[in-house]
Coordinates of C-alpha atoms and ligand atoms in Angstrom, one line a residue:
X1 CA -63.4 -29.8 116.8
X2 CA -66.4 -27.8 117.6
X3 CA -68.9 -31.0 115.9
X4 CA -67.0 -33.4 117.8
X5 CA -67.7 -31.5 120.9
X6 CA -71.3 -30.7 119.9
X7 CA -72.3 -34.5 119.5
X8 CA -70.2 -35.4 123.4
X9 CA -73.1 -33.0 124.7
X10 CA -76.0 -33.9 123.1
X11 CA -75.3 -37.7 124.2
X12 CA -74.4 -36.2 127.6
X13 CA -78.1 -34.3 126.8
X14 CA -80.7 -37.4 125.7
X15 CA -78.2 -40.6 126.4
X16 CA -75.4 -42.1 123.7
X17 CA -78.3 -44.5 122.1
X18 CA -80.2 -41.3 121.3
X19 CA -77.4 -39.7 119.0
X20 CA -76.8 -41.7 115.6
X21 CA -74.6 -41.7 113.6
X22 CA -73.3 -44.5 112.4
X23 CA -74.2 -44.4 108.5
X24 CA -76.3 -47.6 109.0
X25 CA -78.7 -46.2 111.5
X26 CA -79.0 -42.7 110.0
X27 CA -79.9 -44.0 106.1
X28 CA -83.5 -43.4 106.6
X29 CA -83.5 -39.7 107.8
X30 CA -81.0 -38.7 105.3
X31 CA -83.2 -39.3 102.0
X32 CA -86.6 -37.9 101.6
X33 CA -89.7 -39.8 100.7
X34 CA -89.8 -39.5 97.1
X35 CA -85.6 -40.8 96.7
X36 CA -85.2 -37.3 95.3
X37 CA -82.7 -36.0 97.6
X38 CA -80.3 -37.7 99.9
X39 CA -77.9 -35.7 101.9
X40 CA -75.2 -36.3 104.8
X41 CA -75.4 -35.3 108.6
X42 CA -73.4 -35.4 111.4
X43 CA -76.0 -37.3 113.0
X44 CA -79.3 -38.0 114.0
X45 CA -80.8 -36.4 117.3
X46 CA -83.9 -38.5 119.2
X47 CA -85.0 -36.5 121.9
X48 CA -88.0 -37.7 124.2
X49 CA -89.1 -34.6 125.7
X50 CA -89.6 -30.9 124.8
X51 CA -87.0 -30.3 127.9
X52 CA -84.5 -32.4 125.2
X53 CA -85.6 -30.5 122.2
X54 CA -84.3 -26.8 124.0
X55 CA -81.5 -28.3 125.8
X56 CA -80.3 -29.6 121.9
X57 CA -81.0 -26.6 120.1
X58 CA -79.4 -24.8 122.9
X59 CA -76.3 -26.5 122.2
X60 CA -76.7 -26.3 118.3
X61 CA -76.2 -22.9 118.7
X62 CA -73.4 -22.8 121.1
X63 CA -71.0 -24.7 118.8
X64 CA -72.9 -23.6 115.6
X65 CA -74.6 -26.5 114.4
X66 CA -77.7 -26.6 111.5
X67 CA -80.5 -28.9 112.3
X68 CA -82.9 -30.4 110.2
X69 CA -86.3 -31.2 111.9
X70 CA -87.7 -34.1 111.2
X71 CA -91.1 -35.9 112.0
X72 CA -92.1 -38.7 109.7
X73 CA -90.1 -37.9 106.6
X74 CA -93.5 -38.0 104.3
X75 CA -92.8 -34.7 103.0
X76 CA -92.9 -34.1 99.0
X77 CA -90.7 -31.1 99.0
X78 CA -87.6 -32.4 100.1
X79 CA -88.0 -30.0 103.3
X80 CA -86.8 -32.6 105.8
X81 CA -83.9 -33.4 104.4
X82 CA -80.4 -32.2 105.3
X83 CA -78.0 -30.7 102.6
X84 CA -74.7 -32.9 101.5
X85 CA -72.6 -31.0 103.3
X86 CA -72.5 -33.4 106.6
X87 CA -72.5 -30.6 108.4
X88 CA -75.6 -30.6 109.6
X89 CA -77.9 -32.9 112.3
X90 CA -81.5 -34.1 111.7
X91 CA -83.6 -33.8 114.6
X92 CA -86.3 -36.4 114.9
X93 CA -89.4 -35.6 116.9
X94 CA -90.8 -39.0 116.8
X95 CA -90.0 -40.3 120.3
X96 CA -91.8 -37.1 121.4
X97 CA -95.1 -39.5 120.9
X98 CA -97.4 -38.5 123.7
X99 CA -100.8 -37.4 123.8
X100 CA -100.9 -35.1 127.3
X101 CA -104.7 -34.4 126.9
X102 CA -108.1 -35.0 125.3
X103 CA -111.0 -32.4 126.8
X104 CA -114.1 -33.3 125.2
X105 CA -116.0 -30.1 126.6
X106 CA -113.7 -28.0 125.2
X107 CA -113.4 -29.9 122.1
X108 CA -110.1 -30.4 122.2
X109 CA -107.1 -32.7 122.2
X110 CA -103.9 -31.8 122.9
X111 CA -100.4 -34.0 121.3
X112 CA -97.0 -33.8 121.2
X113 CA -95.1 -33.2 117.5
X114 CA -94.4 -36.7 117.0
X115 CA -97.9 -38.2 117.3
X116 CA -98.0 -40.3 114.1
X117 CA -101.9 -38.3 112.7
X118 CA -103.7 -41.6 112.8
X119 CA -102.8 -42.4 116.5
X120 CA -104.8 -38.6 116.8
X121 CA -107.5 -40.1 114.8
X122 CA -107.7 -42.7 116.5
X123 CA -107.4 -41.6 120.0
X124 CA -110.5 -38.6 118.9
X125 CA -112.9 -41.7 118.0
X126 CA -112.4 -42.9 121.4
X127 CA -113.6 -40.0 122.8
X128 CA -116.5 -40.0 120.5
X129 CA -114.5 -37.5 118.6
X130 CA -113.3 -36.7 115.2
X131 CA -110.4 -34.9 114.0
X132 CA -110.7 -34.4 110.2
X133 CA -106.9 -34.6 109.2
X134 CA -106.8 -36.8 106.6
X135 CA -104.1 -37.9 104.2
X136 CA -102.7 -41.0 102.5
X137 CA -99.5 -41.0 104.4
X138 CA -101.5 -40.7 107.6
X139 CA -100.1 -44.0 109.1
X140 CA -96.3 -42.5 109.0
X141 CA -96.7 -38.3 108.9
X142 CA -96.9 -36.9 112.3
X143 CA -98.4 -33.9 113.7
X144 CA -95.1 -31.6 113.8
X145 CA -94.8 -32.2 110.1
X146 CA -98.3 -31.7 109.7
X147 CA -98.7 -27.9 111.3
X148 CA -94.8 -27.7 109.7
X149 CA -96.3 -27.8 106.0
X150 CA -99.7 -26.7 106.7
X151 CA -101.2 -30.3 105.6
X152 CA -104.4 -30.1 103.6
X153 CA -106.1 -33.5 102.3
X154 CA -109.3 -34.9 101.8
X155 CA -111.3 -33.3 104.7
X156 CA -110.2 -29.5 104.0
X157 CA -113.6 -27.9 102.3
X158 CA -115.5 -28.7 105.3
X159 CA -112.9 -28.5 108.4
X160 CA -110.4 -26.6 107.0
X161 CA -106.6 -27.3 106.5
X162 CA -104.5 -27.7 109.6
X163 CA -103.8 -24.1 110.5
X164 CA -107.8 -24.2 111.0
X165 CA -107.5 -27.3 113.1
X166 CA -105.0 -25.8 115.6
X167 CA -105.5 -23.5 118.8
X168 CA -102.3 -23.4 120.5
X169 CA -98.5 -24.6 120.3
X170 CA -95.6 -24.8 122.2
X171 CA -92.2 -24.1 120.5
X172 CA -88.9 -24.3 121.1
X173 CA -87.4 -21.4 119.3
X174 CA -84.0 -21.1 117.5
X175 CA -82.3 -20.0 120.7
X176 CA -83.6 -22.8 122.4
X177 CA -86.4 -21.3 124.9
X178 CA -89.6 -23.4 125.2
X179 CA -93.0 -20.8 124.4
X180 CA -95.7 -22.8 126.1
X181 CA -98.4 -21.4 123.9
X182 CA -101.0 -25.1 124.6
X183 CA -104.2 -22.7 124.8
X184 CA -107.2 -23.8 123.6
X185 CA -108.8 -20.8 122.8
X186 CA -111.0 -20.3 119.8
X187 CA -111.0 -16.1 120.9
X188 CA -107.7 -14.2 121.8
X189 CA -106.9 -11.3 120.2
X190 CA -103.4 -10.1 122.0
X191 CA -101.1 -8.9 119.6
X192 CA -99.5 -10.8 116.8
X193 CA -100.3 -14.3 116.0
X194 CA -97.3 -15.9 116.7
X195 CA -98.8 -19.2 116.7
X196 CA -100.0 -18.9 112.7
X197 CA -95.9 -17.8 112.1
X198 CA -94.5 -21.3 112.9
X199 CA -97.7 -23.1 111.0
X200 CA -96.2 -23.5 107.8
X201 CA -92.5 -22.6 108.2
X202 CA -91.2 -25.6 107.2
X203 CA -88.7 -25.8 110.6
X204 CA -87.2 -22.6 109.1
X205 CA -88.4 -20.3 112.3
X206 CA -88.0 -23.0 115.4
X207 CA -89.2 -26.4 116.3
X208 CA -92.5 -27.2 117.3
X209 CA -92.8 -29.9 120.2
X210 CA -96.9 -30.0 121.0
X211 CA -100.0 -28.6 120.0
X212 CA -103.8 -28.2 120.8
X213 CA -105.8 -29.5 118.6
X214 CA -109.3 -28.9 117.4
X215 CA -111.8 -31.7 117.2
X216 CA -115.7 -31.5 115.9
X217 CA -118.3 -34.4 116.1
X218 CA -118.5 -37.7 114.6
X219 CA -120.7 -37.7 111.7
X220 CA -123.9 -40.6 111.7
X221 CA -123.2 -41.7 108.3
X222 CA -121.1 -41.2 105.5
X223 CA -122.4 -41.0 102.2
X224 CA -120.2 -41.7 98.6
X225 CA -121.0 -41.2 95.1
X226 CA -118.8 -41.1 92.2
X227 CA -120.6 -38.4 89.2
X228 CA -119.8 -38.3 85.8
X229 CA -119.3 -35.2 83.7
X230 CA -118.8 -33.8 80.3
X231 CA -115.8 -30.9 81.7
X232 CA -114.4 -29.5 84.8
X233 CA -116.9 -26.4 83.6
X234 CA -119.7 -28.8 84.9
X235 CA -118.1 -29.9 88.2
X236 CA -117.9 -26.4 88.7
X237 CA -121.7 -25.8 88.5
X238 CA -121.8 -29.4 90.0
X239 CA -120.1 -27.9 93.1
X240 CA -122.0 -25.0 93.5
X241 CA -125.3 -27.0 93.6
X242 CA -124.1 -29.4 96.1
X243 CA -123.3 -26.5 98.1
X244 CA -126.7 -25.3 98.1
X245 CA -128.0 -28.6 98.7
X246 CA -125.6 -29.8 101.1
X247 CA -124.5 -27.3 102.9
X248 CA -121.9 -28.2 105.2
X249 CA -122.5 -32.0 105.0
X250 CA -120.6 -31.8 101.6
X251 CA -116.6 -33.1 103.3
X252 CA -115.3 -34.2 100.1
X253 CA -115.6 -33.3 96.3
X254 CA -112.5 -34.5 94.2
X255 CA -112.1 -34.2 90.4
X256 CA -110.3 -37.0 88.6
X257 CA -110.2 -37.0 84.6
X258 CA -110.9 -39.9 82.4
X259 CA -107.3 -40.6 82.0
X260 CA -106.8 -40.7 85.5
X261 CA -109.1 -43.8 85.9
X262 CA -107.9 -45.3 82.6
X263 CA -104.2 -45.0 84.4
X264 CA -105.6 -46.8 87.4
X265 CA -107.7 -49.7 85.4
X266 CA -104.2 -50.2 83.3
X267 CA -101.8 -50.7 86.5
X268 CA -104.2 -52.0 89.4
X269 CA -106.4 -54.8 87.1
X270 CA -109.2 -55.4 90.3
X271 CA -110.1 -51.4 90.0
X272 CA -112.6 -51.4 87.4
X273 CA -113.7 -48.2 85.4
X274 CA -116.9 -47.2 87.5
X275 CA -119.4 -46.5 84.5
X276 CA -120.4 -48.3 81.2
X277 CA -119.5 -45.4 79.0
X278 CA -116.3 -42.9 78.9
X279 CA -116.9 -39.6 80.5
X280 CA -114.4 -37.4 80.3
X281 CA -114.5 -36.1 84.1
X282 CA -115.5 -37.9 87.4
X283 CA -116.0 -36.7 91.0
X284 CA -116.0 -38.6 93.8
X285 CA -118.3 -36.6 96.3
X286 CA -118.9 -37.0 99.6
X287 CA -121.3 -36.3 102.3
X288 CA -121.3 -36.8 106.0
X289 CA -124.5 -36.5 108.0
X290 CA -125.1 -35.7 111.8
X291 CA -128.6 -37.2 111.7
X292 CA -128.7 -40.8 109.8
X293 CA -127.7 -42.3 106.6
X294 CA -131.5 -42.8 105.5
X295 CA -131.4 -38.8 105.5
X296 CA -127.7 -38.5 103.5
X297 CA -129.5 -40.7 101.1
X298 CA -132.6 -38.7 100.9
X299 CA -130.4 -35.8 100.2
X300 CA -128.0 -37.7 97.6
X301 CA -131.0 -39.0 95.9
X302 CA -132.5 -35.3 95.4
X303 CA -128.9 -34.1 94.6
X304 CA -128.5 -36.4 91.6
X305 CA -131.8 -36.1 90.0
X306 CA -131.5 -31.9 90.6
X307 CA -128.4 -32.2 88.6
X308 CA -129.3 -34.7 86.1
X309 CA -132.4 -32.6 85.8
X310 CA -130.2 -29.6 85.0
X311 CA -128.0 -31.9 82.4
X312 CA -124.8 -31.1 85.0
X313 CA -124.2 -34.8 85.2
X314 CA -123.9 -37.4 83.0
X315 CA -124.4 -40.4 84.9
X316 CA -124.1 -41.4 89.1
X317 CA -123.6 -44.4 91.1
X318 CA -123.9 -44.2 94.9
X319 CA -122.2 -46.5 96.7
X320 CA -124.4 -49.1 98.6
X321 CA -122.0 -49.7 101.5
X322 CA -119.0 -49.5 103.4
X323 CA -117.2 -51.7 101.1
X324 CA -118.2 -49.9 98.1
X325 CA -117.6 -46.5 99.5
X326 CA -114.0 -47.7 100.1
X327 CA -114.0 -49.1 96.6
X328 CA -114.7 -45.3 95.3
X329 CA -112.0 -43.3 97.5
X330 CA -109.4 -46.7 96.8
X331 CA -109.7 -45.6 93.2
X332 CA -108.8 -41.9 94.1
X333 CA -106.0 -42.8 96.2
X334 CA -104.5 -45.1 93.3
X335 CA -104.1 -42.5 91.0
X336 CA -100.4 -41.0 92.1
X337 CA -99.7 -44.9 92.5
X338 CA -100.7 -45.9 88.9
X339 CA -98.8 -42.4 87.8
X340 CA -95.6 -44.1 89.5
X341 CA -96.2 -47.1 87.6
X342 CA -96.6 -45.6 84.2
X343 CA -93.4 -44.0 84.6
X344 CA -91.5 -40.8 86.1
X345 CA -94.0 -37.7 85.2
X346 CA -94.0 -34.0 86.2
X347 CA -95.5 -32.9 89.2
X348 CA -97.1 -29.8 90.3
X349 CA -99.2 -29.1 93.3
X350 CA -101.2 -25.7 92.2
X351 CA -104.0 -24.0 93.7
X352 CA -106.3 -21.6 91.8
X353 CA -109.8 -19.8 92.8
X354 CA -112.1 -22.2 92.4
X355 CA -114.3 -20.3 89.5
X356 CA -111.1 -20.4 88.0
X357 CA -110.2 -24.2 87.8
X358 CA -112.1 -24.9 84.1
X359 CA -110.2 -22.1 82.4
X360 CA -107.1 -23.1 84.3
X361 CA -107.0 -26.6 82.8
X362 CA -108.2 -25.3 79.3
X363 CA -105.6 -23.0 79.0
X364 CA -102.3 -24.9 80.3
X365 CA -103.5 -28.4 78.7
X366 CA -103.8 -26.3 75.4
X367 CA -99.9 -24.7 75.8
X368 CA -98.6 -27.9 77.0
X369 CA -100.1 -29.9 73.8
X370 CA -98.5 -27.3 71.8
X371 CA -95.1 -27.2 73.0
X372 CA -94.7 -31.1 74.1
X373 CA -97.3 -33.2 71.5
X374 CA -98.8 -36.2 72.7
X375 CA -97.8 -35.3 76.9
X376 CA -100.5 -37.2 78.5
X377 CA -102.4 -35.0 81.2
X378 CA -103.0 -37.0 84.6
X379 CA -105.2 -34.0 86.1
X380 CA -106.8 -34.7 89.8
X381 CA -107.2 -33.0 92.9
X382 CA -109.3 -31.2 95.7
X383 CA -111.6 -29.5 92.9
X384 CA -113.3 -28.2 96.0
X385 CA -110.5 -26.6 97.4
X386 CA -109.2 -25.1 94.1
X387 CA -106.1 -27.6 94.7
X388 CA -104.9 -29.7 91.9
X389 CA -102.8 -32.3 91.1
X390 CA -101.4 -31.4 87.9
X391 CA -99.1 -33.7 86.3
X392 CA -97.4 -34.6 83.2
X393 CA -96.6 -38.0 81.6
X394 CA -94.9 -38.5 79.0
X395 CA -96.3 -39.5 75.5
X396 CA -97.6 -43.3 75.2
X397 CA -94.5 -45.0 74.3
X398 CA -91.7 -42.3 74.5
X399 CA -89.2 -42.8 77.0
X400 CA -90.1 -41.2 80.2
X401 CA -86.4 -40.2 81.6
X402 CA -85.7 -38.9 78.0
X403 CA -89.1 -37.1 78.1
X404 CA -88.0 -35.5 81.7
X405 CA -84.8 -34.2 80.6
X406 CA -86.3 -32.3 77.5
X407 CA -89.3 -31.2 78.8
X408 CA -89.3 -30.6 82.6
X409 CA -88.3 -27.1 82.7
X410 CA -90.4 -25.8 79.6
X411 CA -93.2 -27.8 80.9
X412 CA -92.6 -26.0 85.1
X413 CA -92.6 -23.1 83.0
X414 CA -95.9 -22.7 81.3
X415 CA -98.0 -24.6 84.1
X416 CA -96.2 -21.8 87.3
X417 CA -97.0 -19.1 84.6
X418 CA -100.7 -19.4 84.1
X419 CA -100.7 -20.5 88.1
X420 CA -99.6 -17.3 88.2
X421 CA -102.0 -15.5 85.1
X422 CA -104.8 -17.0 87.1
X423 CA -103.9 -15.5 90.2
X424 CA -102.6 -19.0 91.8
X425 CA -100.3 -20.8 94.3
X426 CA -97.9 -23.1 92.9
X427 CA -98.0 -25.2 96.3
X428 CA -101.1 -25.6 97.5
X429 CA -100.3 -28.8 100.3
X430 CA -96.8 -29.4 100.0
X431 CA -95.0 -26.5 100.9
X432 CA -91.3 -25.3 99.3
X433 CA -88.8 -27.4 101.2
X434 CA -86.0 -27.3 98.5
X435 CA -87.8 -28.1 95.7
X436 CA -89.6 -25.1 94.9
X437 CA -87.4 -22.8 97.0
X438 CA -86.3 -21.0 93.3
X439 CA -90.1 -20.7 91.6
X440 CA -91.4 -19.3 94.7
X441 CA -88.6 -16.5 95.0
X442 CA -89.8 -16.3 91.1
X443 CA -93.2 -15.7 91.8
X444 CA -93.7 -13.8 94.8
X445 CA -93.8 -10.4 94.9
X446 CA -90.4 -8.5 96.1
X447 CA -92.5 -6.9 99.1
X448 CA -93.4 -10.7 100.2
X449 CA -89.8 -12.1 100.2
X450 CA -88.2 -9.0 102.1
X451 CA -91.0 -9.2 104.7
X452 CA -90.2 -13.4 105.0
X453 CA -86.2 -12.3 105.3
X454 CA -87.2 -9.9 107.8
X455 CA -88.7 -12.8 109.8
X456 CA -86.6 -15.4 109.1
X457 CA -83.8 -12.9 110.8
X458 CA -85.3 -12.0 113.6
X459 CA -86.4 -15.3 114.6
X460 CA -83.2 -17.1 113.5
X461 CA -80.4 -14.8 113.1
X462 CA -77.8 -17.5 113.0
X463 CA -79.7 -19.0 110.5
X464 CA -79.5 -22.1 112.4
X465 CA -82.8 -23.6 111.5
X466 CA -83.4 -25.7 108.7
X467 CA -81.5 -23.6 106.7
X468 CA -81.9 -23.8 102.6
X469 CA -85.6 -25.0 102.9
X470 CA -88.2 -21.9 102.1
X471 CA -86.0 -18.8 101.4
X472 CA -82.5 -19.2 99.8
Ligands
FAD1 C1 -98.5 -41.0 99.9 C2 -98.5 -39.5 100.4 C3 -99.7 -38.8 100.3 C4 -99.7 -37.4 100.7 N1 -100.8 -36.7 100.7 C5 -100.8 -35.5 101.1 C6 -102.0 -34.7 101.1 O1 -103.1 -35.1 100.7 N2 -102.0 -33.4 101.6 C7 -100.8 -32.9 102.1 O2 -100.9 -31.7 102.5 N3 -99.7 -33.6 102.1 C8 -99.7 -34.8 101.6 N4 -98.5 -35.5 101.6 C9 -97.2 -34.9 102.1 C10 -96.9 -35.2 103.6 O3 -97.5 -36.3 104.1 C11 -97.3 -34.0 104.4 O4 -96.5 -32.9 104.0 C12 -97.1 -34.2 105.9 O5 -97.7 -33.1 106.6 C13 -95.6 -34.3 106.4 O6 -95.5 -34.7 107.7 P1 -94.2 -35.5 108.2 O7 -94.3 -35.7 109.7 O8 -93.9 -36.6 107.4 O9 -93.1 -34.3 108.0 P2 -91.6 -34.4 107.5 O10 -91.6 -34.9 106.1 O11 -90.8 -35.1 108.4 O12 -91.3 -32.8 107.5 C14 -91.9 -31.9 106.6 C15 -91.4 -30.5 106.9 O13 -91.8 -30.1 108.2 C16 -90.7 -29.9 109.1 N5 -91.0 -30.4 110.4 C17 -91.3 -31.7 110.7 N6 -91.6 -31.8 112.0 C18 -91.4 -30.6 112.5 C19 -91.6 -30.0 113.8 N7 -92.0 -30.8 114.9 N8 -91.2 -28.7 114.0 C20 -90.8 -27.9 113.0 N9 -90.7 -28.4 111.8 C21 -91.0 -29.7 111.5 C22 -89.5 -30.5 108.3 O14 -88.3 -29.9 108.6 C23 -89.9 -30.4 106.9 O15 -89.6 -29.1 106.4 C24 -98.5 -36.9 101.2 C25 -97.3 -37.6 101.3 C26 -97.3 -39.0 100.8 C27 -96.0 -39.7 100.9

């Protein structure tokens, strides 16, 4: 039996203890972070080198075999996961956990796939570095899933998301050759980017073992502030002044509604609202300063009485510390947590031009009122990026599974349409994996998804690669 045969060589490959597949050891690569999918696979492959990872794919396509890679299973979009069939193998990059280089002149540090991201943090601070990748699952997602879905985060209107943070990878493609592509070059223009093609693809185009990575200076000081608003209209013009005052100190600027806050203060008791009075929008902004904290807070200072001035801002606290600066981004991070408490909801991940963001909410809070009454808007995100969380509870006391099962689709419906109206992604960090494998095939234009099929065969004609995730 062809499987049979194909497992005998990959322990002959990376050793018998390397293979799993006894159902008690393979569990945790099977079902994906949120429990939303669990699937079956022949087994688990744990290679150590990039020399493994080609001689495995090498042999999945000998005897025919599907692989799933996986880094640190923290993905949203069920893209890691394998399908029920049992036919298929994961491949976990986390043994492949080395970091081969850090050049400081060059700027640039250079890690292998499975490099959990805040061992890279970590290892860039030694150097007096920082790299700006920064995410809540940053103590389990590694770098491999990271380029794989085109991570975004907290960092991404200064440094960019992590297609802007990478120079070079090496790749072992579908037919199981290794590309050595570990330049750090920040100039080459010969021929296509292949590098930007695997960044992204979700494992669908070949398996990415190491890359270069960019890093940029540690900032003096870091600066916090939580501002309170009357409408997402005024972050807007709360943004744009910033901008013009900050300049590229601004790193973080991250919307959060009223109910957001209310959410946390109901689940987490210690996580006080931050002002006296309601306001019905707050942002958490953030500055980080090359030159001291005393200047950060000069420019803070003049930021908030500009903007007060200019009746953009309703009220401001800056935080006075460390402490309370964590105390401001705790209450960010506690918002998908609270949601989780509250009850099962209705995610999306959308992205929108930013002049677009006010209009965006007005419009698709107004349709969803009308067609599900009482649906309780829990409305966050990277205003700065144009990225929002955009989720859906259900009403205050109405049973939440009951609420799913009649609302869900309508609900997908009207908030990927006016994504769309408004000129939008519906998956701004996340990716497709094989949750939204159907809505993007719906939204993207014809010309888009034959170009993708066109790729998707050349690379991987045997359509051995994480098949099912991306295109159908
Ligand atoms: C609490 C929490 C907060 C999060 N916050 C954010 C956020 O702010 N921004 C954001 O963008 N995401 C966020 N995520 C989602 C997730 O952390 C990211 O998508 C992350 O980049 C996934 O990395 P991973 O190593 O866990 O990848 P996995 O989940 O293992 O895999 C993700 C995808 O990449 C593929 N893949 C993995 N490794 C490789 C490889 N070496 N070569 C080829 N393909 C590969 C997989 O097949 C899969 O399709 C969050 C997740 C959690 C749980």
């Amino acid at each position: 039996m062809t499987q049979t045969a194909f497992l005998a060589a990959c322990r002959d490959a990376i050793g018998a203890a390397h293979v799993l597949t006894d159902p008690h050891d393979t569990a945790p690569y099977i079902t994906d972070w949120r429990r939303r999918y669990t699937g079956a696979a022949c087994a688990v492959l744990c290679p150590a080198t990039s020399a493994e990872v080609a001689a495995l794919v090498t042999l999945a396509a000998e005897h025919r075999i599907a692989l799933v890679p996986q880094g640190g299973n923290t993905g949203l979009a069920g893209g890691a996961t394998p399908d029920a069939s049992g036919a298929q193998a994961v491949i976990s990059l986390r043994r492949l956990n080395r970091v081969r280089d850090i050049d400081p002149h060059n700027n640039t540090i250079t890690v292998e796939a499975g490099v959990i991201l805040a061992e890279v943090q970590k290892h860039a601070e030694a150097a007096g570095r920082l790299f700006p990748l920064s995410l809540a699952a940053e103590g389990s997602c590694t770098i491999g899933g990271n380029l794989s879905t085109n991570a975004g985060g907290t960092g991404v209107l200064r440094y960019g998301n992590t297609r802007e943070l990478c120079l070079g990878l090496e790749v072992v493609t579908p037919q199981g050759e290794l590309w050595d592509g570990l330049r750090g070059l920040r100039k080459d223009n010969t021929g296509y980017d292949l590098r930007d093609l695997f960044i992204g693809a979700e494992g669908t185009l070949g398996i990415i073992t190491a890359a270069v990575l960019k890093l940029h200076p540690q900032p003096a000081a870091r600066v916090t502030a939580l501002a309170a608003l009357a409408s997402p209209h005024a972050a807007l013009d709360f943004l744009a002044l910033t901008q013009s005052i900050a300049g590229p100190l601004l790193t973080g600027f991250e919307l959060m509604s009223d109910f957001c806050l209310r959410l946390v203060g109901r689940h987490f008791e210690q996580m006080r609202y931050p002002f006296a009075e309601p306001h019905a929008q707050i942002v958490l902004l953030e500055l980080s300063d090359s030159e001291s904290e005393a200047h950060a807070r000069t420019l803070f200072e003049h930021l908030m009485e500009t903007a007060l001035e200019r009746g953009l801002v309703e009220d401001a606290v800056v935080a006075e510390n460390l402490a309370q600066s964590r105390a401001f981004w705790n209450l960010r991070e506690h918002i998908p947590l609270a949601q989780a408490e509250e009850g099962l909801n209705i995610k999306h991940d959308i992205a929108v031009p930013i002049s677009r963001i006010g209009h965006f909410i007005e419009a698709t809070d107004a349709a969803i009122g009308e067609a599900a009454p009482g649906a309780r808007m829990v409305t966050f995100g990277h205003l700065g990026d144009g990225n929002l969380h955009y989720n859906v509870q259900a009403p205050e006391g109405v049973d939440a599974k009951a609420f799913l099962n009649e609302y869900q689709s309508p609900i997908n419906r009207i908030v990927y349409d006016s994504v769309h109206a408004h000129r939008g992604s519906i998956s701004a960090e996340h990716g497709l994996g094989q949750l939204k494998i159907d809505e993007a095939a719906h939204y993207k234009q014809d010309v888009e998804v034959r170009m993708m099929r066109v790729l998707k065969q050349a690379f991987d004609p045997l359509n051995l690669m994480n098949p099912g995730k991306v295109l159908r």
